[in-house]
Coordinates of C-alpha atoms in Angstrom, one line a residue:
X96 CA 166.8 -58.6 102.2
X97 CA 169.9 -60.8 100.5
X98 CA 170.7 -60.4 97.0
X99 CA 171.1 -63.4 94.0
X100 CA 174.5 -62.8 91.9
X101 CA 175.1 -64.6 89.4
X102 CA 176.4 -63.6 85.8
X103 CA 173.9 -66.0 83.6
X104 CA 170.7 -68.0 84.1
X105 CA 170.3 -71.2 82.1
X106 CA 168.0 -74.4 82.1
X107 CA 170.2 -77.5 82.8
X108 CA 169.3 -79.5 79.5
X109 CA 169.8 -75.6 77.5
X110 CA 172.5 -75.3 75.5
X111 CA 172.3 -71.6 75.5
X112 CA 171.0 -68.7 78.7
X113 CA 167.7 -67.5 79.2
X114 CA 168.9 -64.6 80.9
X115 CA 172.5 -62.9 80.2
X116 CA 173.1 -60.0 83.3
X117 CA 175.1 -56.9 82.2
X118 CA 177.7 -55.4 84.5
X119 CA 175.4 -52.0 84.7
X120 CA 172.5 -54.0 86.0
X121 CA 170.9 -54.6 82.9
X122 CA 169.8 -58.2 81.1
X123 CA 169.3 -59.6 77.9
X124 CA 166.1 -62.3 78.4
X125 CA 165.0 -64.4 75.6
X126 CA 161.0 -64.5 75.9
X127 CA 158.9 -66.3 73.9
X128 CA 155.6 -65.6 75.3
X129 CA 154.0 -63.1 78.2
X130 CA 150.8 -65.2 80.1
X131 CA 151.3 -68.0 77.7
X132 CA 150.5 -65.9 75.0
X133 CA 152.0 -63.7 72.4
X134 CA 152.2 -61.0 74.1
X135 CA 154.8 -58.9 72.0
X136 CA 153.3 -56.9 69.4
X137 CA 154.4 -55.5 66.2
X138 CA 157.5 -58.2 66.0
X139 CA 156.1 -59.7 62.5
X140 CA 157.2 -58.5 59.4
X141 CA 155.0 -60.9 57.4
X142 CA 151.5 -59.1 56.2
X143 CA 148.9 -61.2 55.9
X144 CA 150.8 -63.9 57.5
X145 CA 147.4 -65.3 58.9
X146 CA 146.0 -65.3 55.2
X147 CA 142.9 -63.9 56.1
X148 CA 142.6 -61.3 53.4
X149 CA 142.2 -62.5 49.6
X150 CA 141.2 -59.8 47.4
X151 CA 142.3 -61.8 44.6
X152 CA 140.3 -64.2 45.0
X153 CA 141.5 -68.0 43.7
X154 CA 143.5 -68.7 40.6
X155 CA 143.2 -71.9 38.6
X156 CA 145.3 -73.1 35.4
X157 CA 148.7 -71.1 36.9
X158 CA 152.1 -71.8 34.5
X159 CA 154.1 -68.8 35.5
X160 CA 154.5 -66.3 38.1
X161 CA 151.0 -64.8 39.8
X162 CA 150.2 -63.3 43.1
X163 CA 146.4 -65.3 43.9
X164 CA 144.8 -66.6 46.8
X165 CA 145.9 -64.4 50.7
X166 CA 147.5 -61.3 49.5
X167 CA 151.0 -60.4 49.2
X168 CA 151.9 -64.4 48.7
X169 CA 153.2 -65.0 45.5
X170 CA 153.8 -68.0 43.1
X171 CA 156.9 -68.3 41.3
X172 CA 157.2 -71.0 38.7
X173 CA 158.1 -72.5 35.6
X174 CA 158.2 -75.6 33.7
X175 CA 157.2 -77.6 37.1
X176 CA 153.6 -78.4 36.0
X177 CA 150.0 -76.8 36.3
X178 CA 148.6 -75.4 39.9
X179 CA 145.7 -73.5 41.3
X180 CA 146.3 -71.2 44.4
X181 CA 144.0 -70.8 46.8
X182 CA 143.0 -69.3 50.3
X183 CA 141.4 -72.2 52.1
X184 CA 139.5 -72.5 55.6
X185 CA 141.6 -74.8 58.4
X186 CA 139.9 -76.6 61.0
X187 CA 141.3 -78.4 63.8
X188 CA 145.1 -77.8 63.4
X189 CA 147.1 -75.8 66.0
X190 CA 144.3 -72.7 65.9
X191 CA 144.9 -72.1 62.0
X192 CA 142.1 -70.9 60.2
X193 CA 143.4 -70.1 56.9
X194 CA 146.3 -71.1 54.6
X195 CA 147.3 -70.6 51.1
X196 CA 146.9 -74.1 49.1
X197 CA 148.9 -75.0 46.3
X198 CA 147.3 -77.9 44.2
X199 CA 148.6 -79.7 41.6
X200 CA 146.3 -79.6 38.6
X201 CA 148.8 -81.2 36.6
X202 CA 151.9 -83.0 37.4
X203 CA 155.6 -82.3 36.1
X204 CA 157.2 -85.8 35.6
X205 CA 160.7 -85.2 35.3
X206 CA 162.2 -81.8 36.0
X207 CA 164.4 -79.6 33.6
X208 CA 167.5 -78.4 34.6
X209 CA 165.9 -75.0 35.1
X210 CA 162.4 -75.6 36.2
X211 CA 160.9 -74.5 39.4
X212 CA 158.3 -73.7 41.6
X213 CA 158.4 -70.9 44.9
X214 CA 156.0 -69.3 47.4
X215 CA 157.7 -66.1 48.1
X216 CA 157.0 -63.1 50.1
X217 CA 158.5 -59.8 49.4
X218 CA 159.2 -57.2 52.2
X219 CA 160.1 -53.5 51.4
X220 CA 162.7 -52.0 52.6
X221 CA 160.7 -49.7 55.3
X222 CA 159.7 -53.2 56.9
X223 CA 163.0 -54.7 56.8
X224 CA 165.2 -52.3 58.3
X225 CA 164.6 -53.9 62.3
X226 CA 167.2 -56.4 61.1
X227 CA 170.3 -54.1 61.1
X228 CA 171.2 -56.3 57.6
X229 CA 174.6 -55.1 56.6
X230 CA 175.7 -53.6 60.0
X231 CA 177.8 -54.5 62.8
X232 CA 174.8 -54.6 65.2
X233 CA 173.1 -57.1 62.2
X234 CA 170.2 -59.3 64.2
X235 CA 169.2 -62.9 63.3
X236 CA 166.3 -63.9 61.7
X237 CA 163.7 -65.8 63.0
X238 CA 161.2 -67.3 60.9
X239 CA 158.3 -69.9 61.9
X240 CA 155.4 -71.4 59.4
X241 CA 153.2 -74.0 59.6
X242 CA 153.1 -76.6 56.5
X243 CA 151.3 -79.5 55.5
X244 CA 151.6 -81.7 52.3
X245 CA 150.7 -85.3 51.3
X246 CA 154.0 -85.2 49.5
X247 CA 156.7 -85.5 52.4
X248 CA 160.5 -85.3 52.3
X249 CA 162.8 -82.9 52.5
X250 CA 162.2 -78.6 51.2
X251 CA 164.2 -75.7 51.2
X252 CA 163.3 -72.3 52.8
X253 CA 165.7 -69.4 52.1
X254 CA 166.1 -65.5 52.2
X255 CA 167.0 -63.5 49.6
X256 CA 168.5 -59.8 49.7
X257 CA 167.1 -58.4 47.0
X258 CA 169.7 -55.6 47.0
X259 CA 172.5 -57.0 47.5
X260 CA 172.1 -60.4 45.6
X261 CA 172.9 -62.0 49.0
X262 CA 171.1 -65.8 50.1
X263 CA 170.8 -67.9 52.7
X264 CA 169.1 -71.2 52.9
X265 CA 167.8 -73.7 55.7
X266 CA 166.5 -77.6 54.9
X267 CA 163.3 -78.4 56.4
X268 CA 161.5 -82.1 56.9
X269 CA 158.0 -82.6 56.0
X270 CA 155.9 -85.5 57.0
X271 CA 153.5 -86.4 54.3
X272 CA 149.9 -85.7 55.7
X273 CA 150.4 -83.8 58.9
X274 CA 150.6 -80.6 59.7
X275 CA 153.7 -79.0 61.5
X276 CA 155.3 -76.3 62.9
X277 CA 158.9 -75.7 61.3
X278 CA 161.3 -72.8 62.5
X279 CA 164.3 -71.8 61.3
X280 CA 166.8 -69.3 62.9
X281 CA 168.8 -67.4 60.0
X282 CA 172.3 -66.2 60.8
X283 CA 172.9 -62.0 61.0
X284 CA 174.6 -60.9 57.9
X285 CA 176.9 -57.9 58.5
X286 CA 177.4 -57.6 54.8
X287 CA 174.9 -55.0 52.4
X288 CA 173.0 -52.8 54.0
X289 CA 169.3 -53.1 52.9
X290 CA 167.7 -50.2 50.9
X291 CA 165.6 -47.7 53.4
X292 CA 162.4 -47.4 50.7
X293 CA 159.3 -48.8 49.7
X294 CA 161.1 -51.2 46.5
X295 CA 161.6 -54.8 47.6
X296 CA 164.4 -55.3 49.7
X297 CA 163.7 -59.0 51.5
X298 CA 162.0 -62.1 50.4
X299 CA 161.1 -65.6 51.9
X300 CA 161.5 -68.1 49.3
X301 CA 159.7 -71.7 50.1
X302 CA 161.0 -74.1 47.2
X303 CA 158.2 -76.7 46.2
X304 CA 160.1 -78.0 43.3
X305 CA 163.4 -77.3 41.7
X306 CA 165.9 -78.3 38.6
X307 CA 169.0 -79.8 38.8
X308 CA 170.5 -75.9 38.2
X309 CA 169.8 -74.7 41.7
X310 CA 170.9 -78.0 43.6
X311 CA 174.2 -78.9 41.8
X312 CA 175.9 -76.5 44.0
X313 CA 176.5 -76.7 47.7
X314 CA 173.9 -75.6 49.8
X315 CA 174.8 -72.7 51.4
X316 CA 173.2 -72.4 55.2
X317 CA 175.2 -69.0 55.5
X318 CA 174.7 -65.8 54.0
X319 CA 176.9 -65.3 51.1
X320 CA 176.5 -63.9 47.1
X321 CA 173.5 -65.2 45.3
X322 CA 174.8 -68.7 43.0
X323 CA 171.7 -70.2 41.5
X324 CA 173.2 -73.6 41.9
X325 CA 173.8 -73.4 45.7
X326 CA 170.2 -72.3 46.7
X327 CA 168.5 -75.2 46.8
X328 CA 169.0 -78.6 49.3
X329 CA 170.5 -81.7 46.5
X330 CA 167.3 -83.8 48.1
X331 CA 164.4 -81.0 47.5
X332 CA 161.1 -83.0 46.7
X333 CA 159.0 -82.5 43.4
X334 CA 155.7 -81.1 45.1
X335 CA 154.4 -81.4 41.5
X336 CA 155.2 -85.1 40.5
X337 CA 151.5 -86.4 40.9
X338 CA 148.5 -84.5 40.6
X339 CA 147.0 -86.1 44.0
X340 CA 150.1 -83.5 45.9
X341 CA 149.3 -80.3 47.9
X342 CA 151.0 -78.0 49.7
X343 CA 149.5 -75.6 52.2
X344 CA 151.1 -73.0 54.0
X345 CA 149.6 -71.2 57.4
X346 CA 150.4 -68.4 59.9
X347 CA 154.1 -67.1 58.9
X348 CA 156.1 -65.1 61.1
X349 CA 159.5 -63.6 60.5
X350 CA 160.9 -61.6 63.7
X351 CA 164.0 -60.4 64.8
X352 CA 166.0 -62.8 67.5
X353 CA 167.4 -66.3 67.8
X354 CA 164.3 -67.9 68.9
X355 CA 160.8 -67.3 67.7
X356 CA 157.9 -66.9 69.4
X357 CA 154.0 -67.6 69.2
X358 CA 152.2 -66.3 66.0
X359 CA 151.2 -62.8 66.5
X360 CA 147.2 -62.7 65.7
X361 CA 146.7 -59.3 64.2
X362 CA 142.9 -57.7 63.8
X363 CA 141.2 -58.1 60.4
X364 CA 140.9 -54.5 60.0
X365 CA 145.2 -54.4 60.5
X366 CA 145.4 -56.8 58.2
X367 CA 143.1 -55.4 55.1
X368 CA 144.8 -52.3 55.8
X369 CA 148.1 -53.6 55.3
X370 CA 147.4 -55.4 52.7
X371 CA 145.8 -52.4 50.9
X372 CA 148.9 -50.9 50.7
X373 CA 149.8 -53.0 48.2
X374 CA 146.6 -53.8 46.3
X375 CA 143.1 -53.1 46.4
X376 CA 140.1 -54.0 44.8
X377 CA 136.3 -53.1 45.0
X378 CA 134.4 -55.5 43.5
X379 CA 130.4 -55.6 42.9
X380 CA 128.0 -58.5 44.8
X381 CA 124.3 -58.8 45.3
X382 CA 125.6 -58.5 48.8
X383 CA 127.4 -56.2 50.7
X384 CA 131.0 -58.2 51.4
X385 CA 132.3 -59.9 48.2
X386 CA 133.8 -63.5 49.3
X387 CA 137.4 -62.0 49.3
X388 CA 138.3 -60.6 52.4
X389 CA 137.6 -56.8 51.6
X390 CA 134.5 -55.2 51.9
X391 CA 132.5 -55.0 48.8
X392 CA 130.0 -52.5 47.2
X393 CA 126.6 -54.1 46.6
X394 CA 125.3 -53.6 43.2
X395 CA 122.9 -51.1 41.9
X396 CA 119.2 -51.0 40.3
X397 CA 119.0 -49.0 37.5
X398 CA 116.8 -47.1 39.8
X399 CA 119.4 -46.8 42.2
X400 CA 122.2 -44.6 41.0
X401 CA 123.3 -42.8 44.4
X402 CA 126.7 -42.0 45.7
X403 CA 126.5 -44.8 48.1
X404 CA 127.4 -46.8 45.0
X405 CA 129.9 -44.6 43.6
X406 CA 133.6 -45.9 43.5
X407 CA 134.7 -42.1 42.8
X408 CA 133.0 -39.3 41.8
X409 CA 134.3 -35.9 40.1
X410 CA 133.1 -33.1 36.9
X411 CA 131.9 -33.7 33.4
X412 CA 134.4 -32.2 31.7
X413 CA 132.8 -32.5 27.3
X414 CA 130.4 -34.2 26.3
X415 CA 132.3 -37.6 26.3
X416 CA 134.8 -37.1 29.2
X417 CA 134.8 -36.6 32.8
X418 CA 137.6 -36.8 35.5
X419 CA 136.9 -38.8 38.8
X420 CA 138.5 -39.3 42.0
X421 CA 138.8 -41.5 45.1
X422 CA 140.9 -40.6 48.2
X423 CA 142.8 -43.6 49.4
X424 CA 143.4 -44.4 53.1
X425 CA 146.0 -46.0 53.7
X426 CA 148.2 -44.5 51.0
X427 CA 149.6 -47.1 48.3
X428 CA 152.9 -47.9 48.3
X429 CA 153.9 -46.1 44.7
X430 CA 151.6 -44.7 41.8
X431 CA 148.9 -47.6 41.2
X432 CA 148.3 -49.6 37.8
X433 CA 144.4 -49.4 37.4
X434 CA 142.2 -51.6 36.3
X435 CA 138.1 -51.9 35.6
X436 CA 135.4 -53.9 34.2
X437 CA 132.3 -53.2 33.7
X438 CA 131.8 -49.6 35.2
X439 CA 129.9 -46.6 34.2
X440 CA 129.3 -42.9 34.7
X441 CA 126.3 -41.7 36.6
X442 CA 125.0 -38.2 37.0
X443 CA 122.4 -37.5 39.5
X444 CA 119.7 -40.0 38.9
X445 CA 121.0 -40.3 35.1
X446 CA 123.2 -43.1 34.1
X447 CA 125.2 -43.1 30.7
X448 CA 124.9 -46.6 29.2
X449 CA 127.8 -46.3 26.3
X450 CA 131.3 -48.5 26.8
X451 CA 133.2 -46.6 29.4
X452 CA 137.3 -47.0 29.2
X453 CA 139.8 -45.3 31.3
X454 CA 141.4 -42.9 28.8
X455 CA 144.3 -41.9 31.4
X456 CA 145.1 -43.1 35.2
X457 CA 146.0 -39.9 36.8
X458 CA 146.5 -41.7 39.9
X459 CA 149.0 -40.9 43.2
X460 CA 149.7 -42.6 46.1
X461 CA 147.0 -41.2 48.1
X462 CA 144.5 -40.5 45.2
X463 CA 142.7 -42.5 42.1
X464 CA 142.0 -39.7 39.8
X465 CA 140.9 -41.3 36.1
X466 CA 140.0 -39.9 33.0
X467 CA 137.1 -41.7 31.8
X468 CA 135.9 -42.1 28.3
X469 CA 132.2 -42.7 27.5
X470 CA 131.6 -42.1 23.8
X471 CA 129.0 -39.2 24.0
X472 CA 126.1 -37.8 26.0
X473 CA 127.2 -35.9 28.9
X474 CA 126.9 -32.8 29.8
X475 CA 130.1 -30.6 30.9
X476 CA 130.0 -28.8 34.2
X477 CA 127.3 -31.3 35.9
X478 CA 128.5 -33.9 38.5
X479 CA 130.0 -37.5 37.6
X480 CA 129.8 -40.2 39.6
X481 CA 131.7 -43.6 38.9
X482 CA 129.7 -46.8 39.8
X483 CA 129.4 -50.7 39.7
X484 CA 126.9 -52.2 37.3
X485 CA 126.7 -56.2 37.9
X486 CA 128.2 -58.7 39.6
X487 CA 131.2 -59.0 36.8
X488 CA 131.8 -55.2 37.7
X489 CA 135.5 -54.4 39.6
X490 CA 137.8 -51.6 40.4
X491 CA 141.6 -52.7 41.0
X492 CA 144.4 -50.5 41.8
X493 CA 147.7 -52.1 41.8
X494 CA 151.2 -51.4 43.6
X495 CA 152.3 -54.7 44.5
X496 CA 155.8 -55.2 44.6

């Protein structure tokens, strides 16, 4: 049997090796797929990159920072017009199923120096450690995504190290009214370790508009201390200059390495579970699914106040107070803030039609625990359950970055 002895293997037209041999008999290979598909699991640090989960629903008339549309994607904006942000279905383009749509509803005209609009995806420290940022062994960042806009031209995408105030940018070109895949390899950074905790560490930023305050310096394509004037390419388009403009973002992936691999599709359950670490919404509907990418609870008629409709259960403390609890799985990122609309307390087949308010939020990462006040009429020591009333009813637990 013969042995082929070589140091490395490279295609004639390539600029780098596909396989690099080591003297100990091992090798490093730049693989982009197995059997023509995305055979490597758990490599994408972006949560909900396929935009399948959209618990909050759509946001319209937005002029400031807000989450809305697909979960985990936030839009930061100031003085760049008025927009809606939605989760929309997509057909006939690269197998994309859903996308984040940013729709200009009131044009901005000329931008003030400090105006901006940025799509952001915030990654907590626990999930960013694989890049080994700040260490001698730091890895490259391979970012891929699909984009579409009626406004063609030069756009900016960037990574922000929120722990050490460091920033790196890149430009990409959008061909008007054409779905395109964009791939960017950001360099490794041996300066500035990312915190290994549940706080905000690494951000991906897609710039859609920027005043001169952000583009008047030297465009920085290498990691450096964050300088406002160096963040955005000098030819950055203003997506908000016309009400005819939209921007669509889909199939976002950030992974370790010097090459971008095919998009990693996850199961709906896995996407939903990852999103629920940051935000959970229980929404009443007349059906069994609320349309926002999360299982809903059917609204109950006045004769149907059973535990099947219960959001939380507990005990009546006195005539107008009850404590109710609901276990959370998965655990949330931090103690959630809780908000609600049009909920009622019930006990057995009885309901209390008074005004109900959350008096104290005792919740923690793995438990909703609420002190509810209902203005009287209850009997101390009896069981209580918190239920949805009609299609306007909801309960929200929010632990977003």
